[in-house]
Short mmCIF file of C-alpha atoms and ligand atoms in Angstrom, two decimals:
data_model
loop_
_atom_site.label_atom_id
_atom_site.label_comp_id
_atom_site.label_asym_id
_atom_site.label_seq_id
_atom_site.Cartn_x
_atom_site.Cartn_y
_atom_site.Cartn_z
CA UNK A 1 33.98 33.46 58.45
CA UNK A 2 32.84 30.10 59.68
CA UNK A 3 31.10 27.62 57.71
CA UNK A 4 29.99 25.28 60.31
CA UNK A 5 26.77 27.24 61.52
CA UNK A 6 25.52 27.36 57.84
CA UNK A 7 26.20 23.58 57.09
CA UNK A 8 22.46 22.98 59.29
CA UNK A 9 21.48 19.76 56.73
CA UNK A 10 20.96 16.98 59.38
CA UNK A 11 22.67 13.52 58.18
CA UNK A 12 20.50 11.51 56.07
CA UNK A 13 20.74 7.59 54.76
CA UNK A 14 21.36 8.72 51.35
CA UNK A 15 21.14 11.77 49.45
CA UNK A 16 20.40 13.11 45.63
CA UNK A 17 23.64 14.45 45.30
CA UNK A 18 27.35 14.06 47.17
CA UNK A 19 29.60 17.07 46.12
CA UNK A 20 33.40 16.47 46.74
CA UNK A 21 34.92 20.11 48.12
CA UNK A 22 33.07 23.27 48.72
CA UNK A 23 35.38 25.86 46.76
CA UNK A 24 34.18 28.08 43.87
CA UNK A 25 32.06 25.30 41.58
CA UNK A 26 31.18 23.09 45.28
CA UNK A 27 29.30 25.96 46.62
CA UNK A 28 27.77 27.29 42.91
CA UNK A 29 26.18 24.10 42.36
CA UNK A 30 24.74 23.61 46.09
CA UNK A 31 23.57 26.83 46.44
CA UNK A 32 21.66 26.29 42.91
CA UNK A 33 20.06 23.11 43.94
CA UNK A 34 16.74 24.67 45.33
CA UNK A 35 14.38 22.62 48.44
CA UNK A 36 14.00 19.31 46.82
CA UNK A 37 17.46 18.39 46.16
CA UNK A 38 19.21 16.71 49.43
CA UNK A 39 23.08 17.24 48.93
CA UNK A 40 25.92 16.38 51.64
CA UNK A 41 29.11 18.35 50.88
CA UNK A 42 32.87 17.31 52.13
CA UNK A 43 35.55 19.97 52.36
CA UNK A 44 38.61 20.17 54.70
CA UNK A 45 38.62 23.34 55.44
CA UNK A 46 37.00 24.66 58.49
CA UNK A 47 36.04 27.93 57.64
CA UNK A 48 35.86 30.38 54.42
CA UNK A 49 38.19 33.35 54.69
CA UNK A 50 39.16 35.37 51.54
CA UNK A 51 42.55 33.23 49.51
CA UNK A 52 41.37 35.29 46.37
CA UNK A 53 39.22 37.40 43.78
CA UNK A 54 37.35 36.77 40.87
CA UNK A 55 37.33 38.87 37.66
CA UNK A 56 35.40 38.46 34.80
CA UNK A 57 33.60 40.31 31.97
CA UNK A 58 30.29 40.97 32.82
CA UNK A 59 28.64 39.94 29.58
CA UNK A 60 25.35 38.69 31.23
CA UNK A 61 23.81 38.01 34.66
CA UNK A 62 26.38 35.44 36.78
CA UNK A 63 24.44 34.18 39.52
CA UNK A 64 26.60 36.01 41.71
CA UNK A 65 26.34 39.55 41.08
CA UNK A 66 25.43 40.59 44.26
CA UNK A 67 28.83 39.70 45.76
CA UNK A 68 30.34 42.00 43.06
CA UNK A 69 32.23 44.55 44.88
CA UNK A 70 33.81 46.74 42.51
CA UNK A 71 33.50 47.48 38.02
CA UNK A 72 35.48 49.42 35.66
CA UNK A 73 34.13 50.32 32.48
CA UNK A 74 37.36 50.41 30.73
CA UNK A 75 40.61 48.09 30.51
CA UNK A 76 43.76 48.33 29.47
CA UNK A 77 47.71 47.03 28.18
CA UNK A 78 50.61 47.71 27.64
CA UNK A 79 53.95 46.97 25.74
CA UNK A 80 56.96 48.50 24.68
CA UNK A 81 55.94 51.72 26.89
CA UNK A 82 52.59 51.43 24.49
CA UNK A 83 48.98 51.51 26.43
CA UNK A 84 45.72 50.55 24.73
CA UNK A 85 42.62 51.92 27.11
CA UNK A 86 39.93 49.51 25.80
CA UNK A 87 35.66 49.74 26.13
CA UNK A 88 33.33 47.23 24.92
CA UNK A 89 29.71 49.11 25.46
CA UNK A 90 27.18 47.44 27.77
CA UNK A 91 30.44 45.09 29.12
CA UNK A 92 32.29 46.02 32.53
CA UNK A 93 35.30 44.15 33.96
CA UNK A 94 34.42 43.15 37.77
CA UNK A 95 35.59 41.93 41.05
CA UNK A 96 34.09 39.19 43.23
CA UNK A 97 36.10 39.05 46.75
CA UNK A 98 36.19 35.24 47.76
CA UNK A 99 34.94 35.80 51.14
CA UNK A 100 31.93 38.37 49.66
CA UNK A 101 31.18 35.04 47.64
CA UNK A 102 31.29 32.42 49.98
CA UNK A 103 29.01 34.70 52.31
CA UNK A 104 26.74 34.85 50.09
CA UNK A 105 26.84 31.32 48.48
CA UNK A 106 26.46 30.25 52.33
CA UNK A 107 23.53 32.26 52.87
CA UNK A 108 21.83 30.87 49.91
CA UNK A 109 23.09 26.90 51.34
CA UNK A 110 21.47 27.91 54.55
CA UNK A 111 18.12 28.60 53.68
CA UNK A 112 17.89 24.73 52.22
CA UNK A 113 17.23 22.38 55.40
CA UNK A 114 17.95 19.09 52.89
CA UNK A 115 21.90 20.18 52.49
CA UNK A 116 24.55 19.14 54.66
CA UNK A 117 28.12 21.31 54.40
CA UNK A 118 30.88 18.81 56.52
CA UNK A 119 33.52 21.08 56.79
CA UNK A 120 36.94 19.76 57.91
CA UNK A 121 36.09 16.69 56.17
CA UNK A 122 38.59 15.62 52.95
CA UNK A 123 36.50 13.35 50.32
CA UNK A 124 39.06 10.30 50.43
CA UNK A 125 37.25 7.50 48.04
CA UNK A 126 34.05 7.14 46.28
CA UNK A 127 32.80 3.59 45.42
CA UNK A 128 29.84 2.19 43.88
CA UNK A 129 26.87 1.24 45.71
CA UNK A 130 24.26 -0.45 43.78
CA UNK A 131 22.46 2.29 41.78
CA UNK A 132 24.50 4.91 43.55
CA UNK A 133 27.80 5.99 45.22
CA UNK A 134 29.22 5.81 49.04
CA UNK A 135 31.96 8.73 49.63
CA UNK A 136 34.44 7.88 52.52
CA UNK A 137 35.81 11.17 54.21
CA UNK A 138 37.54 11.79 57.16
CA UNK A 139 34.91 11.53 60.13
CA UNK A 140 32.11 9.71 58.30
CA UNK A 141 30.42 8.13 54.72
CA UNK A 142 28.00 8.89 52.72
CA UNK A 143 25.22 7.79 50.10
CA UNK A 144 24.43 9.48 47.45
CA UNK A 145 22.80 9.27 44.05
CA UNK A 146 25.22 11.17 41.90
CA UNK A 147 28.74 12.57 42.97
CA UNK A 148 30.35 15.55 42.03
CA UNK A 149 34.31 16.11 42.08
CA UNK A 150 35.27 19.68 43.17
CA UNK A 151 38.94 18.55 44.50
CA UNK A 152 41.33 20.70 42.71
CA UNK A 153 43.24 18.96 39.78
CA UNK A 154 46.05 17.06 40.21
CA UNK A 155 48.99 18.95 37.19
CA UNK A 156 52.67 17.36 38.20
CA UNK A 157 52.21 14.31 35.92
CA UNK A 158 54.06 14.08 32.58
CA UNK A 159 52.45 16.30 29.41
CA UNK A 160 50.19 13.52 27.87
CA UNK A 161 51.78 13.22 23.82
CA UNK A 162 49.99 16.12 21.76
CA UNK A 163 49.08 17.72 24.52
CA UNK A 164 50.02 21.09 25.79
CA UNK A 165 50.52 22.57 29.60
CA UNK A 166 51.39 25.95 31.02
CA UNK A 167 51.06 26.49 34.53
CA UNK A 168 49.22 30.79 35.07
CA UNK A 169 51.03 32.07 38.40
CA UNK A 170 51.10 34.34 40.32
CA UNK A 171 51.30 36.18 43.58
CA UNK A 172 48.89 39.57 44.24
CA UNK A 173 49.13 41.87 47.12
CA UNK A 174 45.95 44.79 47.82
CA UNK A 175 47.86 47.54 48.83
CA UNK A 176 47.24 51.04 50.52
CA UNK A 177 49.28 53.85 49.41
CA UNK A 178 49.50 56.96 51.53
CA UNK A 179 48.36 59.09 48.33
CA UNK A 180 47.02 58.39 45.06
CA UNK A 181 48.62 56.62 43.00
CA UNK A 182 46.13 54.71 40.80
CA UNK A 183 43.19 55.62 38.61
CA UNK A 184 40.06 53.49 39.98
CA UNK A 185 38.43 54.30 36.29
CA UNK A 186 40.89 51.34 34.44
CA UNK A 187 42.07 47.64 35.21
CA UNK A 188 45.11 47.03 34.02
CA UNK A 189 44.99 43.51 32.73
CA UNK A 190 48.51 42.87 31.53
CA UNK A 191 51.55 45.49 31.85
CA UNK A 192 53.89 43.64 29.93
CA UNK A 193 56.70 46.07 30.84
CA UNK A 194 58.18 43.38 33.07
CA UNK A 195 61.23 41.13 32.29
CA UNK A 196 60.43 38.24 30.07
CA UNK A 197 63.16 36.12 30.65
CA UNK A 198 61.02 33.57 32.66
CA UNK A 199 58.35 32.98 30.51
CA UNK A 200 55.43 35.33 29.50
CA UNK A 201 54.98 37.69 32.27
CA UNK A 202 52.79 41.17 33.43
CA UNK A 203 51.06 42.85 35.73
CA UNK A 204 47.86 43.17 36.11
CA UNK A 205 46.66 45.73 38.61
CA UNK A 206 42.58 46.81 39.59
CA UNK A 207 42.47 49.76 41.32
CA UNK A 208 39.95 49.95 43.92
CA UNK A 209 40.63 53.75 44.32
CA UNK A 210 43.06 56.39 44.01
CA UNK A 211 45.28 54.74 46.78
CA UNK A 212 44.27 50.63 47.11
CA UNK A 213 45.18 48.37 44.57
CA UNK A 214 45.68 44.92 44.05
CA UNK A 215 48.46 44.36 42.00
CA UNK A 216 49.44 40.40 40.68
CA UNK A 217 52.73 39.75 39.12
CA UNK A 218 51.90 36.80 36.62
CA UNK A 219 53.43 34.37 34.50
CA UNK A 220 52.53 31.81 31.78
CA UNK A 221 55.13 28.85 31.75
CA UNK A 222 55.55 25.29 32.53
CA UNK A 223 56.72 26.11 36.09
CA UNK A 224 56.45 28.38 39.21
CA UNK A 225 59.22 30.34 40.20
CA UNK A 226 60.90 31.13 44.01
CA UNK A 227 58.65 33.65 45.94
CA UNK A 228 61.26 36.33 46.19
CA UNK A 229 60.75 36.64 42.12
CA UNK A 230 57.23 37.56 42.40
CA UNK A 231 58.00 39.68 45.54
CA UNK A 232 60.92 41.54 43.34
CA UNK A 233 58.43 41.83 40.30
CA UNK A 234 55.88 43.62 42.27
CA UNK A 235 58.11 46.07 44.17
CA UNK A 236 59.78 47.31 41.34
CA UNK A 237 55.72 47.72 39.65
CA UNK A 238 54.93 49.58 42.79
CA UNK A 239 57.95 51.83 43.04
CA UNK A 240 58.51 52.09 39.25
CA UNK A 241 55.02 52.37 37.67
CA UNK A 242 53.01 53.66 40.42
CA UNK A 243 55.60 55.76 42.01
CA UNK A 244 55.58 54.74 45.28
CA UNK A 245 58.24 54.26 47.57
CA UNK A 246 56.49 52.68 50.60
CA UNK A 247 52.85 50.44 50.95
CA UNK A 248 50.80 48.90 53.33
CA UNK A 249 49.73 45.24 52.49
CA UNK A 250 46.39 44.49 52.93
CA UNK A 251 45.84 41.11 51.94
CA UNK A 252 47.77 38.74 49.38
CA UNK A 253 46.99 35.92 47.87
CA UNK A 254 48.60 33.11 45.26
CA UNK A 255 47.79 31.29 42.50
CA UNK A 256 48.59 28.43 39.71
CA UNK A 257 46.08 27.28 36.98
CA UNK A 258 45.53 25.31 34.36
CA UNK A 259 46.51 26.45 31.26
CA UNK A 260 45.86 23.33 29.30
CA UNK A 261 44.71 21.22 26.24
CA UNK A 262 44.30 18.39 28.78
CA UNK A 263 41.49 17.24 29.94
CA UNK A 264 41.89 17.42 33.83
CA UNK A 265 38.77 15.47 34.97
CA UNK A 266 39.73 12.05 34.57
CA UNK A 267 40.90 11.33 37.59
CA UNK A 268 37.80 12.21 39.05
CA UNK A 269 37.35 9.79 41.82
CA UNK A 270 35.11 6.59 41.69
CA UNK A 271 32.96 7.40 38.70
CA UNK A 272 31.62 10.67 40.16
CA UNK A 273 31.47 13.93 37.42
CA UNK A 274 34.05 16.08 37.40
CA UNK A 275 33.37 19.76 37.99
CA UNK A 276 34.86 23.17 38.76
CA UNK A 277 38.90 23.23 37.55
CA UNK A 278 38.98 19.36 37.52
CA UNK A 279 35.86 19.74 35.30
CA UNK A 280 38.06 21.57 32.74
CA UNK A 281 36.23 24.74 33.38
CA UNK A 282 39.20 26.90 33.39
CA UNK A 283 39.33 28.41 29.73
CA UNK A 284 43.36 26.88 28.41
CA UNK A 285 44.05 30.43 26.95
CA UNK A 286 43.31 32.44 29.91
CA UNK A 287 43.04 30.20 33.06
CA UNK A 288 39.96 31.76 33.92
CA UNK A 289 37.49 29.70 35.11
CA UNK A 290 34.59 31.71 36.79
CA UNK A 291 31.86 32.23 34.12
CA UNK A 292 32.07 28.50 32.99
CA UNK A 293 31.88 27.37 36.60
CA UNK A 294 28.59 29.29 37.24
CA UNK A 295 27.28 28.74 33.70
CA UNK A 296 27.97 24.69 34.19
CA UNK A 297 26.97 24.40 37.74
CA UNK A 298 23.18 25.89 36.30
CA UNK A 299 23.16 23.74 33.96
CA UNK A 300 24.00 20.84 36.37
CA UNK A 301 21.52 21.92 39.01
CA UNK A 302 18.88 22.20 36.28
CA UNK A 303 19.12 18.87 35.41
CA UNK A 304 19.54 17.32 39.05
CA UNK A 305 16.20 19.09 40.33
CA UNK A 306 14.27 18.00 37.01
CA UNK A 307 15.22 14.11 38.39
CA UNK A 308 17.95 14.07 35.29
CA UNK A 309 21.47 13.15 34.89
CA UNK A 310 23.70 15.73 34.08
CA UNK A 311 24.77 15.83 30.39
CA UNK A 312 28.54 15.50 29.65
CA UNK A 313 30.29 18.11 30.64
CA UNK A 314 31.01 20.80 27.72
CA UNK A 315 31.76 23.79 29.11
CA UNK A 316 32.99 25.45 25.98
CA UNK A 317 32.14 24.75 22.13
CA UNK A 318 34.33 22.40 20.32
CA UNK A 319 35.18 25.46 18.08
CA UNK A 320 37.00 27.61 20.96
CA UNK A 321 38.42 25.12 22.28
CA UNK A 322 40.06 24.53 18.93
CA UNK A 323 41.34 28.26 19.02
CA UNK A 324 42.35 28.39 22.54
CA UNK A 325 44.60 24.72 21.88
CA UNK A 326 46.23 26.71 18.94
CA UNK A 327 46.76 29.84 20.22
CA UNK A 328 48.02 27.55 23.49
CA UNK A 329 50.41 25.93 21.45
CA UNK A 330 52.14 28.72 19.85
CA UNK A 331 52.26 30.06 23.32
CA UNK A 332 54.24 27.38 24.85
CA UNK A 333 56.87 27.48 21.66
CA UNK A 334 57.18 30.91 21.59
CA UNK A 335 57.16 32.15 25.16
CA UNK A 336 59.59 35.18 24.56
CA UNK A 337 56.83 36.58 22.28
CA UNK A 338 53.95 35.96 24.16
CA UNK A 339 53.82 39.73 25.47
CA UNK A 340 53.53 40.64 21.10
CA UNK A 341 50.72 38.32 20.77
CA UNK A 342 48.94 39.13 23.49
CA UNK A 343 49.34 42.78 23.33
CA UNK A 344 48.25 42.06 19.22
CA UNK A 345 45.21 41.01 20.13
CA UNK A 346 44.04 43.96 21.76
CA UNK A 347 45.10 46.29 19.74
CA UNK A 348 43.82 44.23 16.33
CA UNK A 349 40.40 42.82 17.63
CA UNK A 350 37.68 44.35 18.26
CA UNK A 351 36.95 45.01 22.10
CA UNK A 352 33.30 43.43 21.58
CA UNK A 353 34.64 40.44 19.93
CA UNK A 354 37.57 39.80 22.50
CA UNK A 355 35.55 40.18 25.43
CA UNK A 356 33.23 37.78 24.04
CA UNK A 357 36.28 35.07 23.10
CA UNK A 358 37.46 35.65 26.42
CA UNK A 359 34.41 34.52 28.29
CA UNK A 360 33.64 31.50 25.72
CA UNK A 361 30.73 33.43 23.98
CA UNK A 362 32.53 33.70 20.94
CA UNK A 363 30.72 33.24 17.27
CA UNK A 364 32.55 31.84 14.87
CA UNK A 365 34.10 35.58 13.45
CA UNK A 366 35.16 36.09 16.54
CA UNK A 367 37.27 33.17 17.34
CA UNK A 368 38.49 33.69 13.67
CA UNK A 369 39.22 37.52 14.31
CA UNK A 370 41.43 35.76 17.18
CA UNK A 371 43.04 33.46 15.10
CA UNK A 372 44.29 35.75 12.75
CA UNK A 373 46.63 37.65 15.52
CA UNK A 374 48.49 34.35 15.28
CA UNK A 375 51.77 35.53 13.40
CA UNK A 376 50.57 34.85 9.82
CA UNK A 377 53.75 32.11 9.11
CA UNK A 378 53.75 30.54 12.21
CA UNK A 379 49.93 30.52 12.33
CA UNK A 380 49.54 28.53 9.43
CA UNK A 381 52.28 25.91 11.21
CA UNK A 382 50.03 25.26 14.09
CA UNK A 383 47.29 25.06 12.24
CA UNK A 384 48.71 22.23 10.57
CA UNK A 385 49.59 20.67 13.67
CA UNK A 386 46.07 21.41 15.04
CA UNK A 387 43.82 21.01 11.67
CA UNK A 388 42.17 17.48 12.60
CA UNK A 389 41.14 19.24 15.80
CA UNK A 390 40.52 22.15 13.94
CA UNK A 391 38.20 20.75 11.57
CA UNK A 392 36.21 18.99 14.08
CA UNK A 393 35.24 22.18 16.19
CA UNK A 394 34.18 24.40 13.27
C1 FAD B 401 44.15 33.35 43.65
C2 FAD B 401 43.24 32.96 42.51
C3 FAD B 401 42.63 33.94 41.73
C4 FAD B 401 41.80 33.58 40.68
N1 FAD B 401 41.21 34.57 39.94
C5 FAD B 401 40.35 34.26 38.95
C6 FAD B 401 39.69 35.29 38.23
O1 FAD B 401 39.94 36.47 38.46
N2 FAD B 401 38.80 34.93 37.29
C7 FAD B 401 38.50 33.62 37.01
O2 FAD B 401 37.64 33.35 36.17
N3 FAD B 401 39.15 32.62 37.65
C8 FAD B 401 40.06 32.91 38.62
N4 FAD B 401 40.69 31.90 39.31
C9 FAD B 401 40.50 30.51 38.81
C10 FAD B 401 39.26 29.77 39.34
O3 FAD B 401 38.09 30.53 39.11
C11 FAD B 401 39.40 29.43 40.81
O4 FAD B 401 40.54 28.65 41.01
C12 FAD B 401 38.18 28.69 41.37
O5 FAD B 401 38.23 28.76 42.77
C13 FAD B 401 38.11 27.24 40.91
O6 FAD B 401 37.01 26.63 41.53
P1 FAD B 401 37.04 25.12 41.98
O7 FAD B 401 35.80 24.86 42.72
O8 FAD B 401 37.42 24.25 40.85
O9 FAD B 401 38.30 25.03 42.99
P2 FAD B 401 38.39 25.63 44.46
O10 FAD B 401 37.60 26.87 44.56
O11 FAD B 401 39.85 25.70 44.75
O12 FAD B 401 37.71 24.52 45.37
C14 FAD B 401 38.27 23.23 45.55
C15 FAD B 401 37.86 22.79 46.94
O13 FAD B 401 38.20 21.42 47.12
C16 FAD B 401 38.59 21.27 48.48
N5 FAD B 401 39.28 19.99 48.64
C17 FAD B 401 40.62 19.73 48.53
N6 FAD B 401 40.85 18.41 48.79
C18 FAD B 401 39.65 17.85 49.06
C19 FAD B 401 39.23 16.51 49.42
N7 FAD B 401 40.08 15.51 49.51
N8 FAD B 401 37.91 16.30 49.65
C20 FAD B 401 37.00 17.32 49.53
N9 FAD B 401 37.36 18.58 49.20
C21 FAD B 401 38.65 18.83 48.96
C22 FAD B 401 39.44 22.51 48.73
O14 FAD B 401 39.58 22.77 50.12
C23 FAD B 401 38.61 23.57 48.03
O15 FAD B 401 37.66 24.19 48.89
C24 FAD B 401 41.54 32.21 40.37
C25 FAD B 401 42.18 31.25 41.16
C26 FAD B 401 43.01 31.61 42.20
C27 FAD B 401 43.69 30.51 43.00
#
């Protein structure tokens, strides 16, 4: 899919808004920004294909929903040869396809004459003008009124003291079998039935029918690993789990996230506002990132049509992010039992109340019901370590 007919925004002298990238949060902000807002947008690439899917738990409307391609109503783990099917009523688990999204998100761009998309165009330095900014790019500058940061974070640097950093990778292939294999009604979100020895590791598979999957081998650790790891975890999945001995690859795609107490944004360039993964949307303890992009980029395109600056950004209350930096922390010291923990909090929370941690909607019995799956010893350790932080977000 090309992005170039959509970007129809002629140039302008100087515009409301500058966004830096047109990924996931670029393209959820502009397309929220309604007919009054003008709004250039740089991004390098030169057209939108699909590099990945979104899953989330659909807790309330998204913004997005239309580009949601496929549901299940139930979820589940495993461990130890152990499966938990789980169901939270009223909640599904669904897909977004990247390029379903960006089509859509385009559409939506396209209708406003006052936005301009420059695609093949990298954002390379932002500087004061007066009461607003001028972004420098590759083929051209810009004025705008208020900049947003969508570049993806920069995560090679040293570990900041007291701060923690895993790295969520992985590699997923959509495959066609040539009979069924998979049961469309469940979405496996972590198989933990998969060595260990290289940090915290599963599968996690959503069928799309009886015969097309797409199945991710994933880790949580400080580093990626050589391709032919993630190749060799998802063969023997395929051929061991799902009994196949041949597939057709459809698509694959890769990823590494944040998984962080840091916050990522502050490198945002030239005083602009950081958004998307660089706006520390990604939650530490999952990596996901979706629902706090779309619920921050309303909140920012509320404020920038009502002639506002954007508040701070907060994706998350102060008190989950207090969980997630404990339960991150005993994570990165104990990455052999990861699988336990994980698995723990399935089986010991409440479906509701998980879901609802998971996509930062948590009350406070529900981060605690969280907490507790912390081994009890060790819990109270980290705790400790975290309390000052702690104290602050409850
Ligand atoms: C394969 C994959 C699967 C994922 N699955 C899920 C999921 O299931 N659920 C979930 O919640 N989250 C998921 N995530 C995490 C997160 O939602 C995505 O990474 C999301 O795309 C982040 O949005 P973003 O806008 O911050 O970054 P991106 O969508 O990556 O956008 C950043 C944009 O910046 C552009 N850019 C780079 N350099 C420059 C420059 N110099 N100037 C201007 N632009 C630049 C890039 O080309 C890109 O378009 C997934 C991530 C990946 C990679």
């Amino acid at each position: 899919m090309s992005g170039g007919a959509e970007g129809r925004g002629a140039p302008r002298d100087r515009y409301d808004v500058a966004v830096l990238g047109a990924g996931c949060a670029g393209l959820s902000l502009l397309s929220r920004l309604g007919d009054r807002v003008s709004a250039v947008a740089f991004e390098p690439r030169t057209s939108f294909a699909r590099d990945r899917t979104w899953c989330f738990f659909q807790t309330r409307p998204s913004g997005f929903d239309s580009a949601v391609s496929h549901s299940w109503p139930a979820w589940k783990v495993r461990l130890g040869g152990r499966e938990l099917v789980r169901t939270a009523r009223g909640v599904k688990y669904v897909h977004i396809a990247s390029d379903d999204f960006y089509a859509e998100a385009l559409r939506r761009i396209a209708r406003e004459p006052a936005i301009e998309l420059r695609l093949g165009c990298a954002a390379t330095r932002v500087e004061r003008d007066g009461s607003g900014f001028v972004v420098h790019a590759a083929g051209g500058s810009a004025r705008a009124s208020q900049v947003f940061d969508a570049r993806p974070p920069v995560m090679t640097g040293p570990v900041p003291p007291g701060e923690t950093r895993l790295l969520q990778h992985f590699k997923g292939l959509h495959v066609r079998a040539d009979r069924d294999a998979f049961d469309p009604g469940v979405a496996t979100l972590m198989d933990f039935d998969v060595s260990q020895r290289d940090g915290t590791a599963f599968v996690y598979a959503l069928p799309f029918s009886s015969r097309e999957a797409l199945v991710e081998a994933t880790w949580f650790s400080p580093s990626t690993l050589q391709d032919a790891r993630y190749d060799e975890v998802l063969a023997s999945w395929l051929r061991d789990r799902a009994g196949l001995s041949t597939w057709e690859v459809l698509h694959s795609e890769r990823g590494v996230l944040p998984m962080t107490t840091e916050s990522l944004g502050s490198d945002a360039i030239g005083g602009a506002v950081a958004i998307g993964l660089r706006g520390d949307c990604a939650k530490p303890s999952t990596g996901y990132a979706f629902l706090a992009i779309q619920r921050r980029s309303e909140s920012i395109a509320a404020a920038v049509r009502a002639g506002r600056s954007p508040a701070p950004p907060l994706p998350r209350p102060a008190r989950t992010r207090a969980v997630d930096r404990v339960f991150l922390n005993w994570l990165a010291r104990n990455p052999s039992r990861g699988a336990e923990l994980l698995f723990n909090l399935f089986e010991k929370v409440s479906p509701a109340s998980l879901v609802r941690f998971l996509s930062d909607e948590g009350s406070p019995a529900d981060d605690f019901a969280v907490m507790r799956c912390v081994p009890v010893a060790e819990f109270g350790l980290e705790s400790a370590r975290t309390l000052p932080r702690l104290l602050r977000g409850f």
